[in-house]
């Protein structure tokens, strides 16, 4: 019997949380051997950072997206999506990306192809008049809407006239235990963008009584914001140059989870912070701002980590200092974190996606 054709649509598979989750879901569908898996990759940059199975059929436009002719390029992209997905004729389409889902829904208006969409960022984040208008008008036409957290579900039910929502957290890949000796490292993983607020973490770190500890910032400049040079100057101004490490993009993130003792997260805006889950899977105690949305779905305050009211820097300093001073508490919180994160095991999460989009 011929396998059923399924179609996943995303604008990018460069390094990032949304992109990693998409790659894991399409690999899962491929491994079941029940589906012919198609991936439509249509954004400005079409390189593939994450490994995907060899039998996944990848489709890309045969034209470049020209930002100097944005309207024309957008119209060409809509035509490409409509023609290509109709040609594939899948049993469903799953699209990721809060600014991009509307484009996919618009391109398939009037067809009978069921489209499922999922936003992957802070659920109440305004995107601007045009994008917010398109989402309000087009999301009701989706077959279903996947949200990442319970908070997102509350918000989306008020935003969109839709009855078919599903809460599915991100799959958290297990971080295997190693015999690597841990260092006095406080780790943060995240792109060097303003919303991640690594600058706040640098300021917080500078206030700690921890001269033998280092802050490791794993990530890379993104969105042309060029924050690293600004933050390196901040490090110099705070006189912690020899204790703050900018690693750049790293393929072997697991090594840094393994070698670190604490994970800190100062982002003010999330959809579902994969890196918190990975840190917990690695047995690290996590101190995180309780931003919308995601950290509170992963961390139970004072049980398997610490949730800090957004931008309460003094409390953040206090909890990091507590973990630095109390190694036994670090180990206990880390063990609880590792146990609690099993509810986001990869196959279990992917099975929920499969059940929702094929039912």
C-alpha positions as a Python dict, from the first residue, in 0.01 Angstrom:
ca = {
    (1, 'X'): (0, 0, 0),
    (2, 'X'): (129, 348, -88),
    (3, 'X'): (224, 557, 214),
    (4, 'X'): (11, 860, 291),
    (5, 'X'): (170, 1188, 190),
    (6, 'X'): (216, 1447, 465),
    (7, 'X'): (354, 1798, 434),
    (8, 'X'): (546, 2012, 682),
    (9, 'X'): (598, 2378, 602),
    (10, 'X'): (848, 2615, 763),
    (11, 'X'): (1039, 2923, 655),
    (12, 'X'): (1374, 2815, 804),
    (13, 'X'): (1567, 2518, 938),
    (14, 'X'): (1860, 2724, 1064),
    (15, 'X'): (1971, 2691, 1427),
    (16, 'X'): (1682, 2772, 1660),
    (17, 'X'): (1427, 2613, 1892),
    (18, 'X'): (1135, 2614, 1649),
    (19, 'X'): (1352, 2473, 1375),
    (20, 'X'): (1488, 2195, 1596),
    (21, 'X'): (1137, 2086, 1695),
    (22, 'X'): (1024, 2078, 1332),
    (23, 'X'): (1325, 1865, 1237),
    (24, 'X'): (1249, 1618, 1517),
    (25, 'X'): (882, 1590, 1422),
    (26, 'X'): (952, 1525, 1054),
    (27, 'X'): (1218, 1269, 1146),
    (28, 'X'): (965, 1094, 1370),
    (29, 'X'): (707, 1079, 1089),
    (30, 'X'): (976, 943, 857),
    (31, 'X'): (1080, 674, 1104),
    (32, 'X'): (727, 540, 1142),
    (33, 'X'): (746, 423, 777),
    (34, 'X'): (375, 502, 745),
    (35, 'X'): (412, 828, 556),
    (36, 'X'): (576, 986, 255),
    (37, 'X'): (715, 1296, 423),
    (38, 'X'): (747, 1625, 237),
    (39, 'X'): (916, 1937, 373),
    (40, 'X'): (851, 2275, 209),
    (41, 'X'): (1124, 2523, 301),
    (42, 'X'): (1038, 2863, 160),
    (43, 'X'): (1199, 3145, 361),
    (44, 'X'): (1480, 3382, 274),
    (45, 'X'): (1753, 3147, 400),
    (46, 'X'): (1701, 2786, 300),
    (47, 'X'): (2003, 2608, 446),
    (48, 'X'): (1931, 2308, 670),
    (49, 'X'): (2120, 2311, 1000),
    (50, 'X'): (1954, 2015, 1174),
    (51, 'X'): (1996, 1662, 1039),
    (52, 'X'): (1689, 1519, 868),
    (53, 'X'): (1622, 1170, 737),
    (54, 'X'): (1738, 1096, 382),
    (55, 'X'): (1396, 986, 262),
    (56, 'X'): (1233, 1323, 347),
    (57, 'X'): (1149, 1502, 22),
    (58, 'X'): (1255, 1868, 43),
    (59, 'X'): (1099, 2137, -176),
    (60, 'X'): (1239, 2490, -213),
    (61, 'X'): (1137, 2778, -442),
    (62, 'X'): (1346, 2811, -755),
    (63, 'X'): (1376, 3187, -697),
    (64, 'X'): (1544, 3399, -432),
    (65, 'X'): (1334, 3610, -197),
    (66, 'X'): (1435, 3964, -292),
    (67, 'X'): (1380, 4197, 4),
    (68, 'X'): (1415, 4499, -224),
    (69, 'X'): (1104, 4374, -407),
    (70, 'X'): (927, 4236, -100),
    (71, 'X'): (568, 4252, -228),
    (72, 'X'): (654, 4078, -553),
    (73, 'X'): (861, 3813, -371),
    (74, 'X'): (576, 3753, -126),
    (75, 'X'): (326, 3704, -407),
    (76, 'X'): (564, 3464, -582),
    (77, 'X'): (602, 3273, -254),
    (78, 'X'): (226, 3245, -210),
    (79, 'X'): (192, 3109, -564),
    (80, 'X'): (479, 2866, -504),
    (81, 'X'): (323, 2737, -180),
    (82, 'X'): (-19, 2693, -334),
    (83, 'X'): (107, 2511, -644),
    (84, 'X'): (361, 2295, -465),
    (85, 'X'): (134, 2183, -182),
    (86, 'X'): (-154, 2110, -423),
    (87, 'X'): (92, 1905, -627),
    (88, 'X'): (196, 1709, -317),
    (89, 'X'): (-171, 1667, -221),
    (90, 'X'): (-102, 1568, 142),
    (91, 'X'): (-350, 1443, 398),
    (92, 'X'): (-251, 1741, 613),
    (93, 'X'): (-17, 2041, 625),
    (94, 'X'): (157, 2140, 948),
    (95, 'X'): (300, 2493, 949),
    (96, 'X'): (522, 2657, 1210),
    (97, 'X'): (587, 3028, 1261),
    (98, 'X'): (369, 3307, 1394),
    (99, 'X'): (455, 3551, 1114),
    (100, 'X'): (450, 3282, 847),
    (101, 'X'): (144, 3069, 919),
    (102, 'X'): (-83, 3334, 772),
    (103, 'X'): (109, 3313, 446),
    (104, 'X'): (49, 2937, 430),
    (105, 'X'): (-320, 2970, 518),
    (106, 'X'): (-363, 3246, 261),
    (107, 'X'): (-194, 3041, -9),
    (108, 'X'): (-429, 2745, 47),
    (109, 'X'): (-759, 2931, 77),
    (110, 'X'): (-1027, 2759, -126),
    (111, 'X'): (-855, 2420, -125),
    (112, 'X'): (-972, 2121, 75),
    (113, 'X'): (-627, 2052, 222),
    (114, 'X'): (-643, 2061, 606),
    (115, 'X'): (-387, 2302, 750),
    (116, 'X'): (-269, 2290, 1112),
    (117, 'X'): (-72, 2585, 1245),
    (118, 'X'): (142, 2645, 1550),
    (119, 'X'): (291, 2970, 1676),
    (120, 'X'): (623, 2921, 1850),
    (121, 'X'): (678, 3248, 2038),
    (122, 'X'): (525, 3448, 2321),
    (123, 'X'): (151, 3403, 2262),
    (124, 'X'): (42, 3758, 2349),
    (125, 'X'): (325, 3927, 2161),
    (126, 'X'): (191, 4187, 1916),
    (127, 'X'): (338, 4143, 1568),
    (128, 'X'): (217, 4470, 1420),
    (129, 'X'): (-111, 4574, 1263),
    (130, 'X'): (-74, 4378, 939),
    (131, 'X'): (35, 4046, 1092),
    (132, 'X'): (-213, 4065, 1380),
    (133, 'X'): (-495, 4143, 1135),
    (134, 'X'): (-401, 3849, 910),
    (135, 'X'): (-388, 3609, 1203),
    (136, 'X'): (-731, 3716, 1328),
    (137, 'X'): (-880, 3672, 981),
    (138, 'X'): (-697, 3357, 870),
    (139, 'X'): (-645, 3142, 1180),
    (140, 'X'): (-1017, 3051, 1200),
    (141, 'X'): (-971, 2877, 862),
    (142, 'X'): (-708, 2641, 1005),
    (143, 'X'): (-813, 2283, 1073),
    (144, 'X'): (-649, 2304, 1415),
    (145, 'X'): (-420, 2525, 1623),
    (146, 'X'): (-139, 2377, 1832),
    (147, 'X'): (-20, 2580, 2130),
    (148, 'X'): (279, 2504, 2346),
    (149, 'X'): (161, 2594, 2697),
    (150, 'X'): (-151, 2620, 2908),
    (151, 'X'): (-100, 2997, 2930),
    (152, 'X'): (-93, 3015, 2551),
    (153, 'X'): (-422, 2823, 2538),
    (154, 'X'): (-589, 3080, 2766),
    (155, 'X'): (-466, 3365, 2550),
    (156, 'X'): (-546, 3207, 2213),
    (157, 'X'): (-900, 3114, 2309),
    (158, 'X'): (-965, 3484, 2363),
    (159, 'X'): (-783, 3589, 2044),
    (160, 'X'): (-924, 3347, 1788),
    (161, 'X'): (-1269, 3216, 1706),
    (162, 'X'): (-1170, 2850, 1693),
    (163, 'X'): (-1280, 2530, 1863),
    (164, 'X'): (-995, 2292, 1781),
    (165, 'X'): (-698, 2374, 2003),
    (166, 'X'): (-438, 2133, 2135),
    (167, 'X'): (-168, 2195, 2395),
    (168, 'X'): (150, 2009, 2304),
    (169, 'X'): (479, 2101, 2465),
    (170, 'X'): (805, 2072, 2280),
    (171, 'X'): (993, 1743, 2273),
    (172, 'X'): (1292, 1767, 2502),
    (173, 'X'): (1580, 1557, 2384),
    (174, 'X'): (1740, 1355, 2663),
    (175, 'X'): (2085, 1475, 2760),
    (176, 'X'): (2295, 1170, 2840),
    (177, 'X'): (2501, 1158, 3156),
    (178, 'X'): (2876, 1179, 3115),
    (179, 'X'): (3180, 1138, 3332),
    (180, 'X'): (3298, 1492, 3253),
    (181, 'X'): (3403, 1676, 3566),
    (182, 'X'): (3184, 1979, 3620),
    (183, 'X'): (3324, 2329, 3636),
    (184, 'X'): (3197, 2630, 3830),
    (185, 'X'): (2998, 2744, 3528),
    (186, 'X'): (2665, 2924, 3513),
    (187, 'X'): (2533, 2851, 3163),
    (188, 'X'): (2284, 3031, 2941),
    (189, 'X'): (2196, 2906, 2592),
    (190, 'X'): (2020, 3143, 2354),
    (191, 'X'): (2067, 3361, 2050),
    (192, 'X'): (2224, 3699, 2118),
    (193, 'X'): (1904, 3895, 2071),
    (194, 'X'): (1761, 4169, 2290),
    (195, 'X'): (1466, 3965, 2420),
    (196, 'X'): (1700, 3701, 2568),
    (197, 'X'): (1855, 3977, 2783),
    (198, 'X'): (2202, 3828, 2822),
    (199, 'X'): (2305, 4181, 2922),
    (200, 'X'): (2083, 4154, 3231),
    (201, 'X'): (2242, 3821, 3319),
    (202, 'X'): (2588, 3975, 3286),
    (203, 'X'): (2484, 4250, 3529),
    (204, 'X'): (2334, 3994, 3767),
    (205, 'X'): (2649, 3781, 3748),
    (206, 'X'): (2868, 4080, 3829),
    (207, 'X'): (2682, 4122, 4161),
    (208, 'X'): (2748, 3765, 4281),
    (209, 'X'): (3006, 3680, 4543),
    (210, 'X'): (3157, 3413, 4320),
    (211, 'X'): (3505, 3508, 4203),
    (212, 'X'): (3585, 3146, 4114),
    (213, 'X'): (3273, 3104, 3894),
    (214, 'X'): (3230, 3182, 3524),
    (215, 'X'): (2930, 3280, 3315),
    (216, 'X'): (2910, 3095, 2983),
    (217, 'X'): (2690, 3251, 2712),
    (218, 'X'): (2632, 3004, 2431),
    (219, 'X'): (2471, 3156, 2123),
    (220, 'X'): (2531, 3381, 1827),
    (221, 'X'): (2438, 3723, 1693),
    (222, 'X'): (2104, 3701, 1519),
    (223, 'X'): (1858, 3929, 1342),
    (224, 'X'): (2143, 4169, 1257),
    (225, 'X'): (2118, 4317, 1608),
    (226, 'X'): (2497, 4291, 1665),
    (227, 'X'): (2460, 4265, 2040),
    (228, 'X'): (2778, 4074, 2118),
    (229, 'X'): (3010, 4372, 2080),
    (230, 'X'): (2781, 4583, 2300),
    (231, 'X'): (2769, 4313, 2566),
    (232, 'X'): (3145, 4259, 2552),
    (233, 'X'): (3183, 4629, 2633),
    (234, 'X'): (2942, 4581, 2927),
    (235, 'X'): (3158, 4294, 3051),
    (236, 'X'): (3464, 4521, 3039),
    (237, 'X'): (3281, 4805, 3215),
    (238, 'X'): (3174, 4568, 3496),
    (239, 'X'): (3527, 4432, 3530),
    (240, 'X'): (3431, 4066, 3472),
    (241, 'X'): (3611, 4018, 3141),
    (242, 'X'): (3805, 3713, 3257),
    (243, 'X'): (3488, 3546, 3395),
    (244, 'X'): (3237, 3581, 3110),
    (245, 'X'): (3274, 3356, 2805),
    (246, 'X'): (3101, 3417, 2470),
    (247, 'X'): (3118, 3079, 2297),
    (248, 'X'): (2945, 3154, 1967),
    (249, 'X'): (2724, 2893, 1798),
    (250, 'X'): (2811, 2540, 1914),
    (251, 'X'): (2700, 2212, 1759),
    (252, 'X'): (2787, 2018, 2077),
    (253, 'X'): (2558, 2195, 2324),
    (254, 'X'): (2547, 1878, 2536),
    (255, 'X'): (2910, 1929, 2636),
    (256, 'X'): (2822, 2263, 2794),
    (257, 'X'): (2523, 2117, 2979),
    (258, 'X'): (2749, 1840, 3107),
    (259, 'X'): (3028, 2067, 3228),
    (260, 'X'): (2807, 2335, 3392),
    (261, 'X'): (2658, 2338, 3742),
    (262, 'X'): (2373, 2592, 3707),
    (263, 'X'): (2152, 2707, 3421),
    (264, 'X'): (2026, 3068, 3416),
    (265, 'X'): (1767, 3212, 3178),
    (266, 'X'): (1683, 3583, 3158),
    (267, 'X'): (1459, 3592, 2849),
    (268, 'X'): (1155, 3821, 2874),
    (269, 'X'): (958, 3655, 2594),
    (270, 'X'): (918, 3287, 2503),
    (271, 'X'): (686, 3042, 2338),
    (272, 'X'): (838, 2732, 2493),
    (273, 'X'): (1203, 2753, 2603),
    (274, 'X'): (1359, 2428, 2482),
    (275, 'X'): (1690, 2509, 2644),
    (276, 'X'): (1535, 2511, 2991),
    (277, 'X'): (1400, 2162, 2928),
    (278, 'X'): (1736, 2042, 2797),
    (279, 'X'): (1916, 2186, 3099),
    (280, 'X'): (1670, 2010, 3329),
    (281, 'X'): (1717, 1687, 3132),
    (282, 'X'): (2089, 1725, 3199),
    (283, 'X'): (2018, 1748, 3571),
    (284, 'X'): (2090, 2120, 3609),
    (285, 'X'): (1902, 2341, 3853),
    (286, 'X'): (1748, 2630, 3661),
    (287, 'X'): (1690, 2991, 3764),
    (288, 'X'): (1459, 3163, 3514),
    (289, 'X'): (1243, 3468, 3476),
    (290, 'X'): (877, 3367, 3481),
    (291, 'X'): (807, 3521, 3141),
    (292, 'X'): (511, 3446, 2915),
    (293, 'X'): (516, 3166, 2826),
    (294, 'X'): (684, 2837, 2905),
    (295, 'X'): (907, 2848, 3212),
    (296, 'X'): (612, 2789, 3447),
    (297, 'X'): (508, 2480, 3245),
    (298, 'X'): (855, 2334, 3309),
    (299, 'X'): (964, 2465, 3648),
    (300, 'X'): (783, 2424, 3978),
    (301, 'X'): (923, 2702, 4193),
    (302, 'X'): (1140, 2585, 4483),
    (303, 'X'): (1088, 2223, 4380),
    (304, 'X'): (1294, 2163, 4066),
    (305, 'X'): (1423, 2516, 4008),
    (306, 'X'): (1345, 2880, 4074),
    (307, 'X'): (1094, 3105, 3893),
    (308, 'X'): (1174, 3475, 3925),
    (309, 'X'): (915, 3748, 3861),
    (310, 'X'): (1006, 3916, 3535),
    (311, 'X'): (1301, 4155, 3577),
    (312, 'X'): (1330, 4110, 3955),
    (313, 'X'): (1708, 4119, 3932),
    (314, 'X'): (1766, 4125, 4308),
    (315, 'X'): (1579, 3798, 4361),
    (316, 'X'): (1762, 3646, 4063),
    (317, 'X'): (2094, 3736, 4229),
    (318, 'X'): (1970, 3590, 4558),
    (319, 'X'): (1870, 3253, 4408),
    (320, 'X'): (2190, 3217, 4204),
    (321, 'X'): (2395, 3298, 4512),
    (322, 'X'): (2196, 3039, 4709),
    (323, 'X'): (2277, 2769, 4454),
    (324, 'X'): (2643, 2868, 4443),
    (325, 'X'): (2667, 2846, 4822),
    (326, 'X'): (2468, 2521, 4860),
    (327, 'X'): (2604, 2240, 4641),
    (328, 'X'): (2377, 1977, 4797),
    (329, 'X'): (2069, 2184, 4708),
    (330, 'X'): (2201, 2219, 4353),
    (331, 'X'): (2220, 1842, 4321),
    (332, 'X'): (1874, 1786, 4474),
    (333, 'X'): (1701, 2041, 4249),
    (334, 'X'): (1887, 1901, 3948),
    (335, 'X'): (1769, 1546, 4022),
    (336, 'X'): (1410, 1664, 4059),
    (337, 'X'): (1441, 1858, 3734),
    (338, 'X'): (1566, 1552, 3547),
    (339, 'X'): (1277, 1340, 3675),
    (340, 'X'): (1007, 1598, 3603),
    (341, 'X'): (1112, 1664, 3244),
    (342, 'X'): (1037, 1308, 3133),
    (343, 'X'): (680, 1415, 3048),
    (344, 'X'): (829, 1587, 2742),
    (345, 'X'): (1005, 1279, 2607),
    (346, 'X'): (1056, 1303, 2231),
    (347, 'X'): (847, 1010, 2105),
    (348, 'X'): (561, 1085, 2342),
    (349, 'X'): (538, 1445, 2219),
    (350, 'X'): (569, 1344, 1854),
    (351, 'X'): (292, 1087, 1902),
    (352, 'X'): (65, 1367, 2027),
    (353, 'X'): (139, 1568, 1713),
    (354, 'X'): (68, 1264, 1497),
    (355, 'X'): (-260, 1187, 1672),
    (356, 'X'): (-385, 1546, 1645),
    (357, 'X'): (-301, 1615, 1281),
    (358, 'X'): (-415, 1274, 1150),
    (359, 'X'): (-732, 1224, 1355),
}
